[in-house]
Amino acid sequence: MPEELVDIVDDDDHVITTVTRREMRANRLQHRGVGVAVMSTDGRLLAHRRSAVKDVWPGWWDIAAGGVVLAGETYDQAARRELAEELGVVGAELEYIGSGRFVDDNIAELCRGYRVVHDGPFTFDDGEVVEVRWVTFAELEQMRSAHPFLPDSITLLLPLLLKKFSD
């Protein structure tokens, strides 16, 4: 299988070059990313645990299906692809909820956040997700005290969700 290509972007989201995913990770180059929060019709959030083979934060919990936007792909296309790959959700209506920039010792990304309402079932055919759990926002806070969560999702997406969808 050919290695994935990723567009590297400046702070204004303009493509400056295209590299392999491996080069992007090795040099912590700024790229585009997406995160899709899945909420149930009763307002709970789907949390999932990443597999041990992920290239960053293996085995950590996350509040969004998502990942790297591939070269030439739009944010919306990437969000739909990631949702289908990680959770088996196809055809759900994406709701854009906000954007932001996240930088730490592992990644540098411009990210767009989305929400979908979907009650399942979920499938994990690509092996990126190993476990899911429905949680309220209060239960999420309890989980966060006991388990590591992806910092980009918590920093960028969680405040948007809390502002728009918490009771």
mmCIF file of N, CA, C and O in Angstrom, residues 49-149:
data_model
loop_
_atom_site.group_PDB
_atom_site.id
_atom_site.type_symbol
_atom_site.label_atom_id
_atom_site.label_comp_id
_atom_site.label_asym_id
_atom_site.label_seq_id
_atom_site.Cartn_x
_atom_site.Cartn_y
_atom_site.Cartn_z
ATOM 1 N N ARG A 49 -11.582 4.408 22.697
ATOM 2 C CA ARG A 49 -10.169 4.154 22.995
ATOM 3 C C ARG A 49 -9.464 3.745 21.716
ATOM 4 O O ARG A 49 -9.921 2.873 20.993
ATOM 5 N N ARG A 50 -8.351 4.411 21.453
ATOM 6 C CA ARG A 50 -7.556 4.156 20.255
ATOM 7 C C ARG A 50 -6.750 2.875 20.410
ATOM 8 O O ARG A 50 -6.376 2.494 21.515
ATOM 9 N N SER A 51 -6.449 2.264 19.288
ATOM 10 C CA SER A 51 -5.662 1.030 19.320
ATOM 11 C C SER A 51 -4.208 1.337 19.685
ATOM 12 O O SER A 51 -3.753 2.482 19.587
ATOM 13 N N ALA A 52 -3.500 0.305 20.061
ATOM 14 C CA ALA A 52 -2.096 0.436 20.448
ATOM 15 C C ALA A 52 -1.176 0.678 19.255
ATOM 16 O O ALA A 52 0.003 0.967 19.434
ATOM 17 N N VAL A 53 -1.696 0.586 18.030
ATOM 18 C CA VAL A 53 -0.844 0.761 16.849
ATOM 19 C C VAL A 53 -0.909 2.167 16.261
ATOM 20 O O VAL A 53 -0.274 2.440 15.253
ATOM 21 N N LYS A 54 -1.655 3.072 16.882
ATOM 22 C CA LYS A 54 -1.736 4.442 16.374
ATOM 23 C C LYS A 54 -0.370 5.127 16.452
ATOM 24 O O LYS A 54 0.413 4.868 17.368
ATOM 25 N N ASP A 55 -0.092 6.037 15.496
ATOM 26 C CA ASP A 55 1.233 6.663 15.445
ATOM 27 C C ASP A 55 1.436 7.752 16.497
ATOM 28 O O ASP A 55 2.567 8.079 16.830
ATOM 29 N N VAL A 56 0.373 8.333 17.011
ATOM 30 C CA VAL A 56 0.472 9.239 18.155
ATOM 31 C C VAL A 56 -0.602 8.861 19.170
ATOM 32 O O VAL A 56 -1.691 8.443 18.802
ATOM 33 N N TRP A 57 -0.269 8.991 20.402
ATOM 34 C CA TRP A 57 -1.164 8.714 21.526
ATOM 35 C C TRP A 57 -1.846 7.336 21.449
ATOM 36 O O TRP A 57 -3.060 7.224 21.593
ATOM 37 N N PRO A 58 -1.073 6.270 21.230
ATOM 38 C CA PRO A 58 -1.680 4.933 21.165
ATOM 39 C C PRO A 58 -2.323 4.541 22.487
ATOM 40 O O PRO A 58 -1.792 4.819 23.555
ATOM 41 N N GLY A 59 -3.502 3.927 22.400
ATOM 42 C CA GLY A 59 -4.211 3.449 23.580
ATOM 43 C C GLY A 59 -4.949 4.518 24.367
ATOM 44 O O GLY A 59 -5.622 4.203 25.339
ATOM 45 N N TRP A 60 -4.834 5.777 23.966
ATOM 46 C CA TRP A 60 -5.500 6.860 24.678
ATOM 47 C C TRP A 60 -6.968 6.918 24.272
ATOM 48 O O TRP A 60 -7.374 6.434 23.220
ATOM 49 N N TRP A 61 -7.774 7.569 25.086
ATOM 50 C CA TRP A 61 -9.174 7.799 24.801
ATOM 51 C C TRP A 61 -9.332 9.083 23.996
ATOM 52 O O TRP A 61 -8.490 9.980 24.075
ATOM 53 N N ASP A 62 -10.432 9.161 23.249
ATOM 54 C CA ASP A 62 -10.710 10.339 22.430
ATOM 55 C C ASP A 62 -12.213 10.604 22.434
ATOM 56 O O ASP A 62 -13.008 9.696 22.677
ATOM 57 N N ILE A 63 -12.570 11.834 22.160
ATOM 58 C CA ILE A 63 -13.986 12.202 22.075
ATOM 59 C C ILE A 63 -14.403 12.456 20.635
ATOM 60 O O ILE A 63 -15.518 12.914 20.392
ATOM 61 N N ALA A 64 -13.534 12.152 19.677
ATOM 62 C CA ALA A 64 -13.860 12.425 18.281
ATOM 63 C C ALA A 64 -13.223 11.396 17.364
ATOM 64 O O ALA A 64 -12.066 11.033 17.546
ATOM 65 N N ALA A 65 -13.986 10.965 16.378
ATOM 66 C CA ALA A 65 -13.387 10.240 15.260
ATOM 67 C C ALA A 65 -12.660 11.300 14.446
ATOM 68 O O ALA A 65 -13.153 12.411 14.298
ATOM 69 N N GLY A 66 -11.517 10.981 13.959
ATOM 70 C CA GLY A 66 -10.838 12.003 13.167
ATOM 71 C C GLY A 66 -9.401 11.676 12.901
ATOM 72 O O GLY A 66 -8.916 10.590 13.205
ATOM 73 N N GLY A 67 -8.740 12.659 12.325
ATOM 74 C CA GLY A 67 -7.342 12.472 12.002
ATOM 75 C C GLY A 67 -6.869 13.461 10.969
ATOM 76 O O GLY A 67 -7.428 14.552 10.800
ATOM 77 N N VAL A 68 -5.861 13.044 10.250
ATOM 78 C CA VAL A 68 -5.164 13.873 9.283
ATOM 79 C C VAL A 68 -5.973 13.992 7.995
ATOM 80 O O VAL A 68 -6.499 13.005 7.479
ATOM 81 N N VAL A 69 -6.058 15.220 7.482
ATOM 82 C CA VAL A 69 -6.641 15.459 6.163
ATOM 83 C C VAL A 69 -5.565 15.105 5.137
ATOM 84 O O VAL A 69 -4.449 15.630 5.201
ATOM 85 N N LEU A 70 -5.883 14.209 4.220
ATOM 86 C CA LEU A 70 -4.900 13.775 3.225
ATOM 87 C C LEU A 70 -4.728 14.814 2.124
ATOM 88 O O LEU A 70 -5.582 15.689 1.928
ATOM 89 N N ALA A 71 -3.628 14.741 1.408
ATOM 90 C CA ALA A 71 -3.323 15.683 0.331
ATOM 91 C C ALA A 71 -4.477 15.738 -0.664
ATOM 92 O O ALA A 71 -4.974 14.699 -1.106
ATOM 93 N N GLY A 72 -4.931 16.953 -0.973
ATOM 94 C CA GLY A 72 -5.984 17.146 -1.947
ATOM 95 C C GLY A 72 -7.392 16.924 -1.426
ATOM 96 O O GLY A 72 -8.366 17.143 -2.142
ATOM 97 N N GLU A 73 -7.526 16.510 -0.188
ATOM 98 C CA GLU A 73 -8.820 16.219 0.411
ATOM 99 C C GLU A 73 -9.346 17.484 1.103
ATOM 100 O O GLU A 73 -8.573 18.245 1.667
ATOM 101 N N THR A 74 -10.658 17.689 1.087
ATOM 102 C CA THR A 74 -11.240 18.794 1.843
ATOM 103 C C THR A 74 -11.449 18.348 3.291
ATOM 104 O O THR A 74 -11.437 17.155 3.597
ATOM 105 N N TYR A 75 -11.676 19.314 4.152
ATOM 106 C CA TYR A 75 -11.974 18.992 5.548
ATOM 107 C C TYR A 75 -13.230 18.108 5.642
ATOM 108 O O TYR A 75 -13.244 17.117 6.373
ATOM 109 N N ASP A 76 -14.278 18.472 4.913
ATOM 110 C CA ASP A 76 -15.518 17.692 4.957
ATOM 111 C C ASP A 76 -15.293 16.260 4.465
ATOM 112 O O ASP A 76 -15.812 15.304 5.056
ATOM 113 N N GLN A 77 -14.551 16.103 3.386
ATOM 114 C CA GLN A 77 -14.264 14.758 2.874
ATOM 115 C C GLN A 77 -13.498 13.942 3.911
ATOM 116 O O GLN A 77 -13.788 12.767 4.130
ATOM 117 N N ALA A 78 -12.518 14.570 4.546
ATOM 118 C CA ALA A 78 -11.727 13.867 5.558
ATOM 119 C C ALA A 78 -12.592 13.472 6.750
ATOM 120 O O ALA A 78 -12.462 12.367 7.289
ATOM 121 N N ALA A 79 -13.483 14.366 7.160
ATOM 122 C CA ALA A 79 -14.363 14.065 8.299
ATOM 123 C C ALA A 79 -15.243 12.859 7.981
ATOM 124 O O ALA A 79 -15.387 11.947 8.811
ATOM 125 N N ARG A 80 -15.815 12.820 6.793
ATOM 126 C CA ARG A 80 -16.652 11.679 6.399
ATOM 127 C C ARG A 80 -15.830 10.392 6.315
ATOM 128 O O ARG A 80 -16.278 9.330 6.756
ATOM 129 N N ARG A 81 -14.636 10.477 5.741
ATOM 130 C CA ARG A 81 -13.763 9.302 5.621
ATOM 131 C C ARG A 81 -13.391 8.767 6.990
ATOM 132 O O ARG A 81 -13.488 7.561 7.259
ATOM 133 N N GLU A 82 -12.958 9.642 7.880
ATOM 134 C CA GLU A 82 -12.533 9.210 9.217
ATOM 135 C C GLU A 82 -13.692 8.598 9.998
ATOM 136 O O GLU A 82 -13.532 7.596 10.690
ATOM 137 N N LEU A 83 -14.864 9.185 9.901
ATOM 138 C CA LEU A 83 -16.041 8.668 10.582
ATOM 139 C C LEU A 83 -16.375 7.259 10.089
ATOM 140 O O LEU A 83 -16.676 6.362 10.885
ATOM 141 N N ALA A 84 -16.282 7.055 8.788
ATOM 142 C CA ALA A 84 -16.548 5.730 8.213
ATOM 143 C C ALA A 84 -15.461 4.732 8.600
ATOM 144 O O ALA A 84 -15.760 3.596 9.000
ATOM 145 N N GLU A 85 -14.194 5.139 8.504
ATOM 146 C CA GLU A 85 -13.087 4.230 8.823
ATOM 147 C C GLU A 85 -13.081 3.820 10.283
ATOM 148 O O GLU A 85 -12.919 2.644 10.600
ATOM 149 N N GLU A 86 -13.219 4.785 11.173
ATOM 150 C CA GLU A 86 -13.043 4.503 12.596
ATOM 151 C C GLU A 86 -14.272 3.917 13.261
ATOM 152 O O GLU A 86 -14.147 3.103 14.182
ATOM 153 N N LEU A 87 -15.468 4.345 12.846
ATOM 154 C CA LEU A 87 -16.685 3.926 13.549
ATOM 155 C C LEU A 87 -17.728 3.259 12.656
ATOM 156 O O LEU A 87 -18.777 2.830 13.144
ATOM 157 N N GLY A 88 -17.465 3.196 11.346
ATOM 158 C CA GLY A 88 -18.417 2.569 10.435
ATOM 159 C C GLY A 88 -19.663 3.398 10.184
ATOM 160 O O GLY A 88 -20.669 2.876 9.725
ATOM 161 N N VAL A 89 -19.606 4.701 10.447
ATOM 162 C CA VAL A 89 -20.759 5.579 10.259
ATOM 163 C C VAL A 89 -20.669 6.219 8.875
ATOM 164 O O VAL A 89 -19.702 6.910 8.567
ATOM 165 N N VAL A 90 -21.698 5.968 8.062
ATOM 166 C CA VAL A 90 -21.750 6.500 6.697
ATOM 167 C C VAL A 90 -23.072 7.240 6.519
ATOM 168 O O VAL A 90 -24.115 6.780 6.980
ATOM 169 N N GLY A 91 -23.022 8.370 5.861
ATOM 170 C CA GLY A 91 -24.240 9.092 5.510
ATOM 171 C C GLY A 91 -24.809 9.987 6.596
ATOM 172 O O GLY A 91 -25.858 10.591 6.397
ATOM 173 N N ALA A 92 -24.148 10.101 7.739
ATOM 174 C CA ALA A 92 -24.642 10.990 8.799
ATOM 175 C C ALA A 92 -24.400 12.435 8.392
ATOM 176 O O ALA A 92 -23.420 12.758 7.724
ATOM 177 N N GLU A 93 -25.289 13.325 8.815
ATOM 178 C CA GLU A 93 -25.162 14.736 8.485
ATOM 179 C C GLU A 93 -24.126 15.404 9.389
ATOM 180 O O GLU A 93 -24.260 15.405 10.616
ATOM 181 N N LEU A 94 -23.085 15.951 8.773
ATOM 182 C CA LEU A 94 -22.041 16.651 9.515
ATOM 183 C C LEU A 94 -22.506 18.048 9.877
ATOM 184 O O LEU A 94 -23.027 18.780 9.038
ATOM 185 N N GLU A 95 -22.283 18.434 11.120
ATOM 186 C CA GLU A 95 -22.538 19.796 11.558
ATOM 187 C C GLU A 95 -21.200 20.417 11.951
ATOM 188 O O GLU A 95 -20.553 19.975 12.902
ATOM 189 N N TYR A 96 -20.771 21.425 11.212
ATOM 190 C CA TYR A 96 -19.524 22.126 11.533
ATOM 191 C C TYR A 96 -19.732 22.922 12.820
ATOM 192 O O TYR A 96 -20.713 23.645 12.956
ATOM 193 N N ILE A 97 -18.799 22.771 13.779
ATOM 194 C CA ILE A 97 -18.972 23.506 15.041
ATOM 195 C C ILE A 97 -17.813 24.447 15.373
ATOM 196 O O ILE A 97 -17.916 25.208 16.325
ATOM 197 N N GLY A 98 -16.713 24.400 14.617
ATOM 198 C CA GLY A 98 -15.645 25.352 14.872
ATOM 199 C C GLY A 98 -14.288 24.870 14.406
ATOM 200 O O GLY A 98 -14.124 23.709 14.019
ATOM 201 N N SER A 99 -13.326 25.768 14.469
ATOM 202 C CA SER A 99 -11.957 25.492 14.027
ATOM 203 C C SER A 99 -10.958 26.010 15.041
ATOM 204 O O SER A 99 -11.280 26.861 15.861
ATOM 205 N N GLY A 100 -9.732 25.521 14.935
ATOM 206 C CA GLY A 100 -8.674 26.014 15.797
ATOM 207 C C GLY A 100 -7.327 25.452 15.398
ATOM 208 O O GLY A 100 -7.221 24.620 14.497
ATOM 209 N N ARG A 101 -6.310 25.927 16.078
ATOM 210 C CA ARG A 101 -4.936 25.471 15.859
ATOM 211 C C ARG A 101 -4.471 24.795 17.132
ATOM 212 O O ARG A 101 -4.715 25.288 18.237
ATOM 213 N N PHE A 102 -3.799 23.650 16.979
ATOM 214 C CA PHE A 102 -3.276 22.934 18.128
ATOM 215 C C PHE A 102 -1.815 22.586 17.854
ATOM 216 O O PHE A 102 -1.477 22.055 16.798
ATOM 217 N N VAL A 103 -0.958 22.887 18.826
ATOM 218 C CA VAL A 103 0.461 22.575 18.719
ATOM 219 C C VAL A 103 0.938 22.057 20.064
ATOM 220 O O VAL A 103 0.648 22.656 21.109
ATOM 221 N N ASP A 104 1.628 20.932 20.045
ATOM 222 C CA ASP A 104 2.305 20.436 21.245
ATOM 223 C C ASP A 104 3.590 19.747 20.805
ATOM 224 O O ASP A 104 4.034 19.938 19.666
ATOM 225 N N ASP A 105 4.192 18.960 21.651
ATOM 226 C CA ASP A 105 5.449 18.303 21.309
ATOM 227 C C ASP A 105 5.289 17.231 20.242
ATOM 228 O O ASP A 105 6.278 16.805 19.636
ATOM 229 N N ASN A 106 4.047 16.766 19.994
ATOM 230 C CA ASN A 106 3.811 15.693 19.033
ATOM 231 C C ASN A 106 3.273 16.166 17.689
ATOM 232 O O ASN A 106 3.628 15.604 16.658
ATOM 233 N N ILE A 107 2.385 17.152 17.703
ATOM 234 C CA ILE A 107 1.731 17.559 16.460
ATOM 235 C C ILE A 107 1.582 19.069 16.358
ATOM 236 O O ILE A 107 1.648 19.783 17.356
ATOM 237 N N ALA A 108 1.361 19.503 15.116
ATOM 238 C CA ALA A 108 1.002 20.888 14.816
ATOM 239 C C ALA A 108 -0.073 20.806 13.749
ATOM 240 O O ALA A 108 0.175 20.292 12.657
ATOM 241 N N GLU A 109 -1.291 21.268 14.091
ATOM 242 C CA GLU A 109 -2.376 21.111 13.131
ATOM 243 C C GLU A 109 -3.361 22.268 13.180
ATOM 244 O O GLU A 109 -3.548 22.896 14.208
ATOM 245 N N LEU A 110 -3.972 22.512 12.021
ATOM 246 C CA LEU A 110 -5.151 23.347 11.915
ATOM 247 C C LEU A 110 -6.300 22.369 11.829
ATOM 248 O O LEU A 110 -6.312 21.503 10.961
ATOM 249 N N CYS A 111 -7.248 22.491 12.730
ATOM 250 C CA CYS A 111 -8.278 21.465 12.856
ATOM 251 C C CYS A 111 -9.676 22.056 12.743
ATOM 252 O O CYS A 111 -9.928 23.145 13.243
ATOM 253 N N ARG A 112 -10.552 21.305 12.099
ATOM 254 C CA ARG A 112 -11.973 21.657 12.056
ATOM 255 C C ARG A 112 -12.751 20.604 12.826
ATOM 256 O O ARG A 112 -12.521 19.407 12.676
ATOM 257 N N GLY A 113 -13.685 21.086 13.630
ATOM 258 C CA GLY A 113 -14.507 20.199 14.431
ATOM 259 C C GLY A 113 -15.923 20.099 13.895
ATOM 260 O O GLY A 113 -16.488 21.082 13.401
ATOM 261 N N TYR A 114 -16.463 18.904 13.999
ATOM 262 C CA TYR A 114 -17.811 18.616 13.535
ATOM 263 C C TYR A 114 -18.539 17.815 14.610
ATOM 264 O O TYR A 114 -17.929 17.222 15.491
ATOM 265 N N ARG A 115 -19.861 17.735 14.436
ATOM 266 C CA ARG A 115 -20.681 16.884 15.276
ATOM 267 C C ARG A 115 -21.652 16.141 14.374
ATOM 268 O O ARG A 115 -22.140 16.687 13.383
ATOM 269 N N VAL A 116 -21.922 14.880 14.724
ATOM 270 C CA VAL A 116 -22.995 14.124 14.095
ATOM 271 C C VAL A 116 -23.845 13.521 15.205
ATOM 272 O O VAL A 116 -23.362 13.281 16.316
ATOM 273 N N VAL A 117 -25.110 13.298 14.894
ATOM 274 C CA VAL A 117 -25.991 12.588 15.814
ATOM 275 C C VAL A 117 -26.200 11.199 15.229
ATOM 276 O O VAL A 117 -26.646 11.060 14.075
ATOM 277 N N HIS A 118 -25.822 10.188 16.004
ATOM 278 C CA HIS A 118 -25.905 8.800 15.528
ATOM 279 C C HIS A 118 -25.938 7.885 16.740
ATOM 280 O O HIS A 118 -25.087 7.999 17.621
ATOM 281 N N ASP A 119 -26.896 6.999 16.790
ATOM 282 C CA ASP A 119 -27.037 6.085 17.929
ATOM 283 C C ASP A 119 -26.389 4.714 17.713
ATOM 284 O O ASP A 119 -26.514 3.834 18.557
ATOM 285 N N GLY A 120 -25.669 4.548 16.610
ATOM 286 C CA GLY A 120 -25.037 3.265 16.350
ATOM 287 C C GLY A 120 -25.927 2.418 15.463
ATOM 288 O O GLY A 120 -26.947 2.884 14.982
ATOM 289 N N PRO A 121 -25.510 1.198 15.218
ATOM 290 C CA PRO A 121 -24.335 0.532 15.776
ATOM 291 C C PRO A 121 -23.041 1.061 15.155
ATOM 292 O O PRO A 121 -23.062 1.726 14.132
ATOM 293 N N PHE A 122 -21.938 0.709 15.804
ATOM 294 C CA PHE A 122 -20.624 1.130 15.352
ATOM 295 C C PHE A 122 -19.782 -0.106 15.034
ATOM 296 O O PHE A 122 -19.913 -1.135 15.689
ATOM 297 N N THR A 123 -18.924 0.022 14.037
ATOM 298 C CA THR A 123 -17.996 -1.056 13.691
ATOM 299 C C THR A 123 -16.595 -0.477 13.641
ATOM 300 O O THR A 123 -16.415 0.709 13.369
ATOM 301 N N PHE A 124 -15.623 -1.312 13.886
ATOM 302 C CA PHE A 124 -14.228 -0.862 13.980
ATOM 303 C C PHE A 124 -13.367 -1.641 12.989
ATOM 304 O O PHE A 124 -12.348 -2.233 13.352
ATOM 305 N N ASP A 125 -13.777 -1.635 11.740
ATOM 306 C CA ASP A 125 -13.160 -2.482 10.728
ATOM 307 C C ASP A 125 -11.696 -2.177 10.457
ATOM 308 O O ASP A 125 -10.930 -3.064 10.117
ATOM 309 N N ASP A 126 -11.273 -0.922 10.599
ATOM 310 C CA ASP A 126 -9.878 -0.604 10.267
ATOM 311 C C ASP A 126 -8.931 -0.802 11.448
ATOM 312 O O ASP A 126 -7.727 -0.627 11.315
ATOM 313 N N GLY A 127 -9.458 -1.152 12.617
ATOM 314 C CA GLY A 127 -8.603 -1.453 13.765
ATOM 315 C C GLY A 127 -8.069 -0.252 14.516
ATOM 316 O O GLY A 127 -7.255 -0.405 15.425
ATOM 317 N N GLU A 128 -8.513 0.966 14.171
ATOM 318 C CA GLU A 128 -8.014 2.156 14.869
ATOM 319 C C GLU A 128 -8.682 2.354 16.220
ATOM 320 O O GLU A 128 -8.119 2.991 17.097
ATOM 321 N N VAL A 129 -9.895 1.841 16.378
ATOM 322 C CA VAL A 129 -10.664 1.966 17.618
ATOM 323 C C VAL A 129 -10.870 0.580 18.200
ATOM 324 O O VAL A 129 -11.196 -0.364 17.480
ATOM 325 N N VAL A 130 -10.685 0.455 19.513
ATOM 326 C CA VAL A 130 -10.836 -0.861 20.143
ATOM 327 C C VAL A 130 -11.981 -0.925 21.142
ATOM 328 O O VAL A 130 -12.381 -2.021 21.542
ATOM 329 N N GLU A 131 -12.523 0.235 21.524
ATOM 330 C CA GLU A 131 -13.581 0.245 22.530
ATOM 331 C C GLU A 131 -14.309 1.581 22.463
ATOM 332 O O GLU A 131 -13.683 2.614 22.219
ATOM 333 N N VAL A 132 -15.632 1.554 22.674
ATOM 334 C CA VAL A 132 -16.408 2.785 22.748
ATOM 335 C C VAL A 132 -17.259 2.771 24.004
ATOM 336 O O VAL A 132 -17.570 1.709 24.548
ATOM 337 N N ARG A 133 -17.633 3.973 24.428
ATOM 338 C CA ARG A 133 -18.455 4.117 25.627
ATOM 339 C C ARG A 133 -19.267 5.411 25.503
ATOM 340 O O ARG A 133 -18.711 6.462 25.216
ATOM 341 N N TRP A 134 -20.583 5.320 25.732
ATOM 342 C CA TRP A 134 -21.421 6.513 25.795
ATOM 343 C C TRP A 134 -21.231 7.169 27.150
ATOM 344 O O TRP A 134 -21.264 6.483 28.175
ATOM 345 N N VAL A 135 -21.045 8.498 27.155
ATOM 346 C CA VAL A 135 -20.866 9.214 28.418
ATOM 347 C C VAL A 135 -21.616 10.538 28.384
ATOM 348 O O VAL A 135 -21.777 11.148 27.333
ATOM 349 N N THR A 136 -22.061 10.955 29.551
ATOM 350 C CA THR A 136 -22.545 12.317 29.707
ATOM 351 C C THR A 136 -21.312 13.211 29.848
ATOM 352 O O THR A 136 -20.189 12.719 30.053
ATOM 353 N N PHE A 137 -21.501 14.506 29.805
ATOM 354 C CA PHE A 137 -20.353 15.396 29.992
ATOM 355 C C PHE A 137 -19.776 15.247 31.406
ATOM 356 O O PHE A 137 -18.563 15.318 31.591
ATOM 357 N N ALA A 138 -20.618 15.003 32.399
ATOM 358 C CA ALA A 138 -20.130 14.782 33.775
ATOM 359 C C ALA A 138 -19.333 13.483 33.855
ATOM 360 O O ALA A 138 -18.278 13.435 34.506
ATOM 361 N N GLU A 139 -19.810 12.439 33.207
ATOM 362 C CA GLU A 139 -19.078 11.169 33.198
ATOM 363 C C GLU A 139 -17.754 11.290 32.450
ATOM 364 O O GLU A 139 -16.764 10.662 32.819
ATOM 365 N N LEU A 140 -17.733 12.122 31.426
ATOM 366 C CA LEU A 140 -16.485 12.370 30.700
ATOM 367 C C LEU A 140 -15.443 12.964 31.634
ATOM 368 O O LEU A 140 -14.272 12.569 31.609
ATOM 369 N N GLU A 141 -15.837 13.909 32.463
ATOM 370 C CA GLU A 141 -14.890 14.510 33.407
ATOM 371 C C GLU A 141 -14.333 13.466 34.360
ATOM 372 O O GLU A 141 -13.142 13.479 34.682
ATOM 373 N N GLN A 142 -15.168 12.543 34.812
ATOM 374 C CA GLN A 142 -14.693 11.450 35.674
ATOM 375 C C GLN A 142 -13.706 10.570 34.918
ATOM 376 O O GLN A 142 -12.663 10.198 35.458
ATOM 377 N N MET A 143 -14.026 10.231 33.677
ATOM 378 C CA MET A 143 -13.121 9.411 32.861
ATOM 379 C C MET A 143 -11.774 10.102 32.658
ATOM 380 O O MET A 143 -10.731 9.453 32.684
ATOM 381 N N ARG A 144 -11.814 11.410 32.435
ATOM 382 C CA ARG A 144 -10.580 12.153 32.181
ATOM 383 C C ARG A 144 -9.645 12.139 33.386
ATOM 384 O O ARG A 144 -8.430 12.253 33.233
ATOM 385 N N SER A 145 -10.204 11.995 34.591
ATOM 386 C CA SER A 145 -9.344 11.940 35.772
ATOM 387 C C SER A 145 -8.659 10.580 35.905
ATOM 388 O O SER A 145 -7.676 10.460 36.628
ATOM 389 N N ALA A 146 -9.164 9.575 35.198
ATOM 390 C CA ALA A 146 -8.612 8.224 35.312
ATOM 391 C C ALA A 146 -7.889 7.737 34.057
ATOM 392 O O ALA A 146 -7.133 6.765 34.124
ATOM 393 N N HIS A 147 -8.110 8.395 32.913
ATOM 394 C CA HIS A 147 -7.552 7.919 31.642
ATOM 395 C C HIS A 147 -6.990 9.084 30.833
ATOM 396 O O HIS A 147 -7.564 10.177 30.855
ATOM 397 N N PRO A 148 -5.920 8.840 30.075
ATOM 398 C CA PRO A 148 -5.427 9.902 29.194
ATOM 399 C C PRO A 148 -6.346 10.069 27.981
ATOM 400 O O PRO A 148 -6.822 9.082 27.406
ATOM 401 N N PHE A 149 -6.617 11.326 27.619
ATOM 402 C CA PHE A 149 -7.431 11.671 26.455
ATOM 403 C C PHE A 149 -6.588 12.493 25.493
ATOM 404 O O PHE A 149 -5.690 13.227 25.906
#
